[in-house]
Amino acid sequence: MKLTILGCYAATPRSFTNPTSQVLEIRNHLFLIDCAEGTQVQLRRNKLRFSKINHIFISHLHGDHFYGLIGLVSTFMLLNRTTDLHIYGPKGIEEVIKLQLRLSNSWVNYGLFFHELASFESEIVFEDDKVIVKTIPLKHRVYTNGFLFEEKIGDRKLNVDAVQNYEIDSCYYQKIKNGKDITLDDGRVIQNELLTFDPIPAKSYAFCSDTVYNENIIPLIENVDLLYHEATFLDSEEELAGKTMHSTAKQAATIALKANVKQLILGHYSTRYESITLFKEQAETVFNNVLLGDDGESFEF
């Protein structure tokens, strides 16, 4: 699992920072999470292949989280894309994108599917045999969701020495990896745990974009391997955070601590501050394993 931060600053694009967008590489998927202005440039800068993005998750309809989407949809058309594209986001996202396409007379030549979200309860929005994605309802000035990405537990790992010792034919190997016991020709039943090792532990990532401090999300993100939580303000602007329905670095760290997450990534920084290291310093007074998101940073876990 690899996370690449394309942009993680609040409000407006600048020549040296970008608003929210990131890419999660998980079990052969390349998921785009939010799509602010500049996302296409950042995808190219980070050498991420456009053609591998088949699913885009939009947290909410504020410009610094989705104003790059129509450009990306149009670029896919110019690149002669044929693969279906699925977009998951708040109710209204289909209307706004299709309006832009219609008024510019720019219709796509690939399947464009919208999955509009309106529930205030967590729900599954994507699932296949390797990955499941659920919403994390957040509290912001408009309807907003975070997203929880979870790997499914894979096959057990074959203990080659053990299966060879019991002279088990290779035609049974997949059955063994699926967790089944094996009956030998002489009638002996060999327990699966004698023939396999535990599978690689499944990883999980929670993306929590714009939100006021909200302990209701804790049960949804408990024990995740990596949590990205917005930290727009420092303590000195805690009152402003409440008014604008954003979080401080300490509040993000408090959520991480109470949810028992393994690591916390901070982002969505207000550009009023001289250095983002101040966010890490304040968060570490509450929670130890703090990482600073920044444009172009990648995290493998």
PDB file of C-alpha atoms in Angstrom, residues 12-133:
ATOM      1  CA  THR A  12      -6.348  28.303  -2.935  1.00  0.00           C
ATOM      2  CA  PRO A  13      -3.560  26.939  -5.163  1.00  0.00           C
ATOM      3  CA  ARG A  14      -0.194  28.693  -5.013  1.00  0.00           C
ATOM      4  CA  SER A  15       2.893  28.425  -7.185  1.00  0.00           C
ATOM      5  CA  PHE A  16       4.548  26.175  -4.610  1.00  0.00           C
ATOM      6  CA  THR A  17       1.622  24.425  -2.857  1.00  0.00           C
ATOM      7  CA  ASN A  18      -1.515  22.634  -4.027  1.00  0.00           C
ATOM      8  CA  PRO A  19      -4.969  21.997  -2.548  1.00  0.00           C
ATOM      9  CA  THR A  20      -6.186  18.545  -1.606  1.00  0.00           C
ATOM     10  CA  SER A  21      -5.615  15.525  -3.803  1.00  0.00           C
ATOM     11  CA  GLN A  22      -3.886  12.213  -3.244  1.00  0.00           C
ATOM     12  CA  VAL A  23      -3.442   8.777  -4.784  1.00  0.00           C
ATOM     13  CA  LEU A  24      -3.684   5.482  -2.928  1.00  0.00           C
ATOM     14  CA  GLU A  25      -2.096   2.430  -4.529  1.00  0.00           C
ATOM     15  CA  ILE A  26      -3.706  -0.648  -2.981  1.00  0.00           C
ATOM     16  CA  ARG A  27      -3.936  -4.211  -4.284  1.00  0.00           C
ATOM     17  CA  ASN A  28      -3.436  -3.247  -7.953  1.00  0.00           C
ATOM     18  CA  HIS A  29      -5.840  -0.313  -7.725  1.00  0.00           C
ATOM     19  CA  LEU A  30      -4.890   3.325  -8.198  1.00  0.00           C
ATOM     20  CA  PHE A  31      -7.537   5.323  -6.320  1.00  0.00           C
ATOM     21  CA  LEU A  32      -7.658   9.110  -6.683  1.00  0.00           C
ATOM     22  CA  ILE A  33      -8.954  10.823  -3.537  1.00  0.00           C
ATOM     23  CA  ASP A  34     -10.196  14.380  -4.087  1.00  0.00           C
ATOM     24  CA  CYS A  35      -9.239  16.324  -7.184  1.00  0.00           C
ATOM     25  CA  ALA A  36      -8.406  19.990  -6.615  1.00  0.00           C
ATOM     26  CA  GLU A  37      -6.984  22.384  -9.194  1.00  0.00           C
ATOM     27  CA  GLY A  38      -3.521  21.271 -10.269  1.00  0.00           C
ATOM     28  CA  THR A  39      -4.171  17.567  -9.803  1.00  0.00           C
ATOM     29  CA  GLN A  40      -3.291  16.725 -13.407  1.00  0.00           C
ATOM     30  CA  VAL A  41       0.039  18.536 -13.167  1.00  0.00           C
ATOM     31  CA  GLN A  42       0.812  16.792  -9.889  1.00  0.00           C
ATOM     32  CA  LEU A  43      -0.046  13.398 -11.368  1.00  0.00           C
ATOM     33  CA  ARG A  44       2.470  14.006 -14.142  1.00  0.00           C
ATOM     34  CA  ARG A  45       5.072  15.423 -11.766  1.00  0.00           C
ATOM     35  CA  ASN A  46       4.832  12.310  -9.609  1.00  0.00           C
ATOM     36  CA  LYS A  47       4.896   9.999 -12.657  1.00  0.00           C
ATOM     37  CA  LEU A  48       1.526   8.422 -11.879  1.00  0.00           C
ATOM     38  CA  ARG A  49      -0.223   6.880 -14.886  1.00  0.00           C
ATOM     39  CA  PHE A  50      -3.542   8.524 -15.734  1.00  0.00           C
ATOM     40  CA  SER A  51      -4.805   5.366 -17.418  1.00  0.00           C
ATOM     41  CA  LYS A  52      -4.654   3.341 -14.195  1.00  0.00           C
ATOM     42  CA  ILE A  53      -7.123   5.633 -12.389  1.00  0.00           C
ATOM     43  CA  ASN A  54     -10.559   4.039 -12.686  1.00  0.00           C
ATOM     44  CA  HIS A  55     -12.107   5.216  -9.405  1.00  0.00           C
ATOM     45  CA  ILE A  56     -12.207   8.754  -8.009  1.00  0.00           C
ATOM     46  CA  PHE A  57     -13.507   9.562  -4.520  1.00  0.00           C
ATOM     47  CA  ILE A  58     -14.604  13.146  -3.816  1.00  0.00           C
ATOM     48  CA  SER A  59     -15.138  14.131  -0.171  1.00  0.00           C
ATOM     49  CA  HIS A  60     -17.245  17.262  -0.692  1.00  0.00           C
ATOM     50  CA  LEU A  61     -18.112  19.978  -3.181  1.00  0.00           C
ATOM     51  CA  HIS A  62     -15.789  22.753  -2.034  1.00  0.00           C
ATOM     52  CA  GLY A  63     -13.524  23.977  -4.814  1.00  0.00           C
ATOM     53  CA  ASP A  64     -10.247  23.068  -3.152  1.00  0.00           C
ATOM     54  CA  HIS A  65     -11.358  19.428  -3.251  1.00  0.00           C
ATOM     55  CA  PHE A  66     -12.955  18.955  -6.673  1.00  0.00           C
ATOM     56  CA  TYR A  67     -12.361  21.896  -9.072  1.00  0.00           C
ATOM     57  CA  GLY A  68      -9.755  19.835 -10.929  1.00  0.00           C
ATOM     58  CA  LEU A  69     -12.225  17.069 -11.711  1.00  0.00           C
ATOM     59  CA  ILE A  70     -13.771  18.447 -14.915  1.00  0.00           C
ATOM     60  CA  GLY A  71     -10.295  19.036 -16.329  1.00  0.00           C
ATOM     61  CA  LEU A  72      -9.224  15.485 -15.576  1.00  0.00           C
ATOM     62  CA  VAL A  73     -12.433  14.045 -17.054  1.00  0.00           C
ATOM     63  CA  SER A  74     -11.810  16.080 -20.221  1.00  0.00           C
ATOM     64  CA  THR A  75      -8.147  15.089 -20.407  1.00  0.00           C
ATOM     65  CA  PHE A  76      -9.122  11.427 -20.268  1.00  0.00           C
ATOM     66  CA  MET A  77     -11.243  12.094 -23.362  1.00  0.00           C
ATOM     67  CA  LEU A  78      -8.340  13.794 -25.153  1.00  0.00           C
ATOM     68  CA  LEU A  79      -6.122  10.820 -24.325  1.00  0.00           C
ATOM     69  CA  ASN A  80      -8.660   8.535 -26.061  1.00  0.00           C
ATOM     70  CA  ARG A  81      -9.557   6.705 -22.888  1.00  0.00           C
ATOM     71  CA  THR A  82     -11.854   3.701 -23.362  1.00  0.00           C
ATOM     72  CA  THR A  83     -11.925   2.267 -19.829  1.00  0.00           C
ATOM     73  CA  ASP A  84     -14.906   3.087 -17.596  1.00  0.00           C
ATOM     74  CA  LEU A  85     -14.415   5.801 -14.964  1.00  0.00           C
ATOM     75  CA  HIS A  86     -16.335   5.708 -11.676  1.00  0.00           C
ATOM     76  CA  ILE A  87     -16.759   8.844  -9.565  1.00  0.00           C
ATOM     77  CA  TYR A  88     -18.023   8.659  -5.976  1.00  0.00           C
ATOM     78  CA  GLY A  89     -19.113  11.910  -4.374  1.00  0.00           C
ATOM     79  CA  PRO A  90     -21.922  13.981  -2.865  1.00  0.00           C
ATOM     80  CA  LYS A  91     -25.290  14.318  -4.530  1.00  0.00           C
ATOM     81  CA  GLY A  92     -24.980  17.031  -7.185  1.00  0.00           C
ATOM     82  CA  ILE A  93     -21.581  16.023  -8.511  1.00  0.00           C
ATOM     83  CA  GLU A  94     -23.105  14.398 -11.600  1.00  0.00           C
ATOM     84  CA  GLU A  95     -25.123  17.510 -12.381  1.00  0.00           C
ATOM     85  CA  VAL A  96     -22.178  19.899 -12.130  1.00  0.00           C
ATOM     86  CA  ILE A  97     -19.795  17.769 -14.230  1.00  0.00           C
ATOM     87  CA  LYS A  98     -22.350  17.007 -16.915  1.00  0.00           C
ATOM     88  CA  LEU A  99     -23.364  20.673 -17.083  1.00  0.00           C
ATOM     89  CA  GLN A 100     -19.759  21.655 -17.774  1.00  0.00           C
ATOM     90  CA  LEU A 101     -19.449  18.946 -20.423  1.00  0.00           C
ATOM     91  CA  ARG A 102     -22.707  19.974 -22.063  1.00  0.00           C
ATOM     92  CA  LEU A 103     -21.978  23.704 -22.168  1.00  0.00           C
ATOM     93  CA  SER A 104     -18.525  23.091 -23.614  1.00  0.00           C
ATOM     94  CA  ASN A 105     -19.863  20.505 -26.066  1.00  0.00           C
ATOM     95  CA  SER A 106     -17.253  18.078 -24.772  1.00  0.00           C
ATOM     96  CA  TRP A 107     -18.784  14.640 -24.424  1.00  0.00           C
ATOM     97  CA  VAL A 108     -16.603  11.779 -23.245  1.00  0.00           C
ATOM     98  CA  ASN A 109     -15.964   8.696 -25.344  1.00  0.00           C
ATOM     99  CA  TYR A 110     -15.716   6.303 -22.396  1.00  0.00           C
ATOM    100  CA  GLY A 111     -18.137   5.076 -19.724  1.00  0.00           C
ATOM    101  CA  LEU A 112     -18.570   7.768 -17.061  1.00  0.00           C
ATOM    102  CA  PHE A 113     -20.471   6.543 -14.001  1.00  0.00           C
ATOM    103  CA  PHE A 114     -21.447   8.621 -10.971  1.00  0.00           C
ATOM    104  CA  HIS A 115     -22.185   7.120  -7.565  1.00  0.00           C
ATOM    105  CA  GLU A 116     -23.814   9.919  -5.615  1.00  0.00           C
ATOM    106  CA  LEU A 117     -23.738   9.858  -1.828  1.00  0.00           C
ATOM    107  CA  ALA A 118     -26.324  11.303   0.546  1.00  0.00           C
ATOM    108  CA  SER A 119     -26.304   9.067   3.614  1.00  0.00           C
ATOM    109  CA  PHE A 120     -25.216  10.353   7.020  1.00  0.00           C
ATOM    110  CA  GLU A 121     -24.351   6.794   8.040  1.00  0.00           C
ATOM    111  CA  SER A 122     -21.240   4.888   6.967  1.00  0.00           C
ATOM    112  CA  GLU A 123     -21.869   2.783   3.866  1.00  0.00           C
ATOM    113  CA  ILE A 124     -19.921   0.575   1.473  1.00  0.00           C
ATOM    114  CA  VAL A 125     -19.327   2.410  -1.811  1.00  0.00           C
ATOM    115  CA  PHE A 126     -16.884   0.031  -3.517  1.00  0.00           C
ATOM    116  CA  GLU A 127     -15.974  -3.624  -3.079  1.00  0.00           C
ATOM    117  CA  ASP A 128     -14.195  -6.315  -5.046  1.00  0.00           C
ATOM    118  CA  ASP A 129     -12.303  -9.460  -4.055  1.00  0.00           C
ATOM    119  CA  LYS A 130      -9.300  -7.470  -2.792  1.00  0.00           C
ATOM    120  CA  VAL A 131     -10.494  -4.126  -1.393  1.00  0.00           C
ATOM    121  CA  ILE A 132     -13.504  -2.604   0.350  1.00  0.00           C
ATOM    122  CA  VAL A 133     -14.177   1.148   0.615  1.00  0.00           C
TER     123      VAL A 133
END
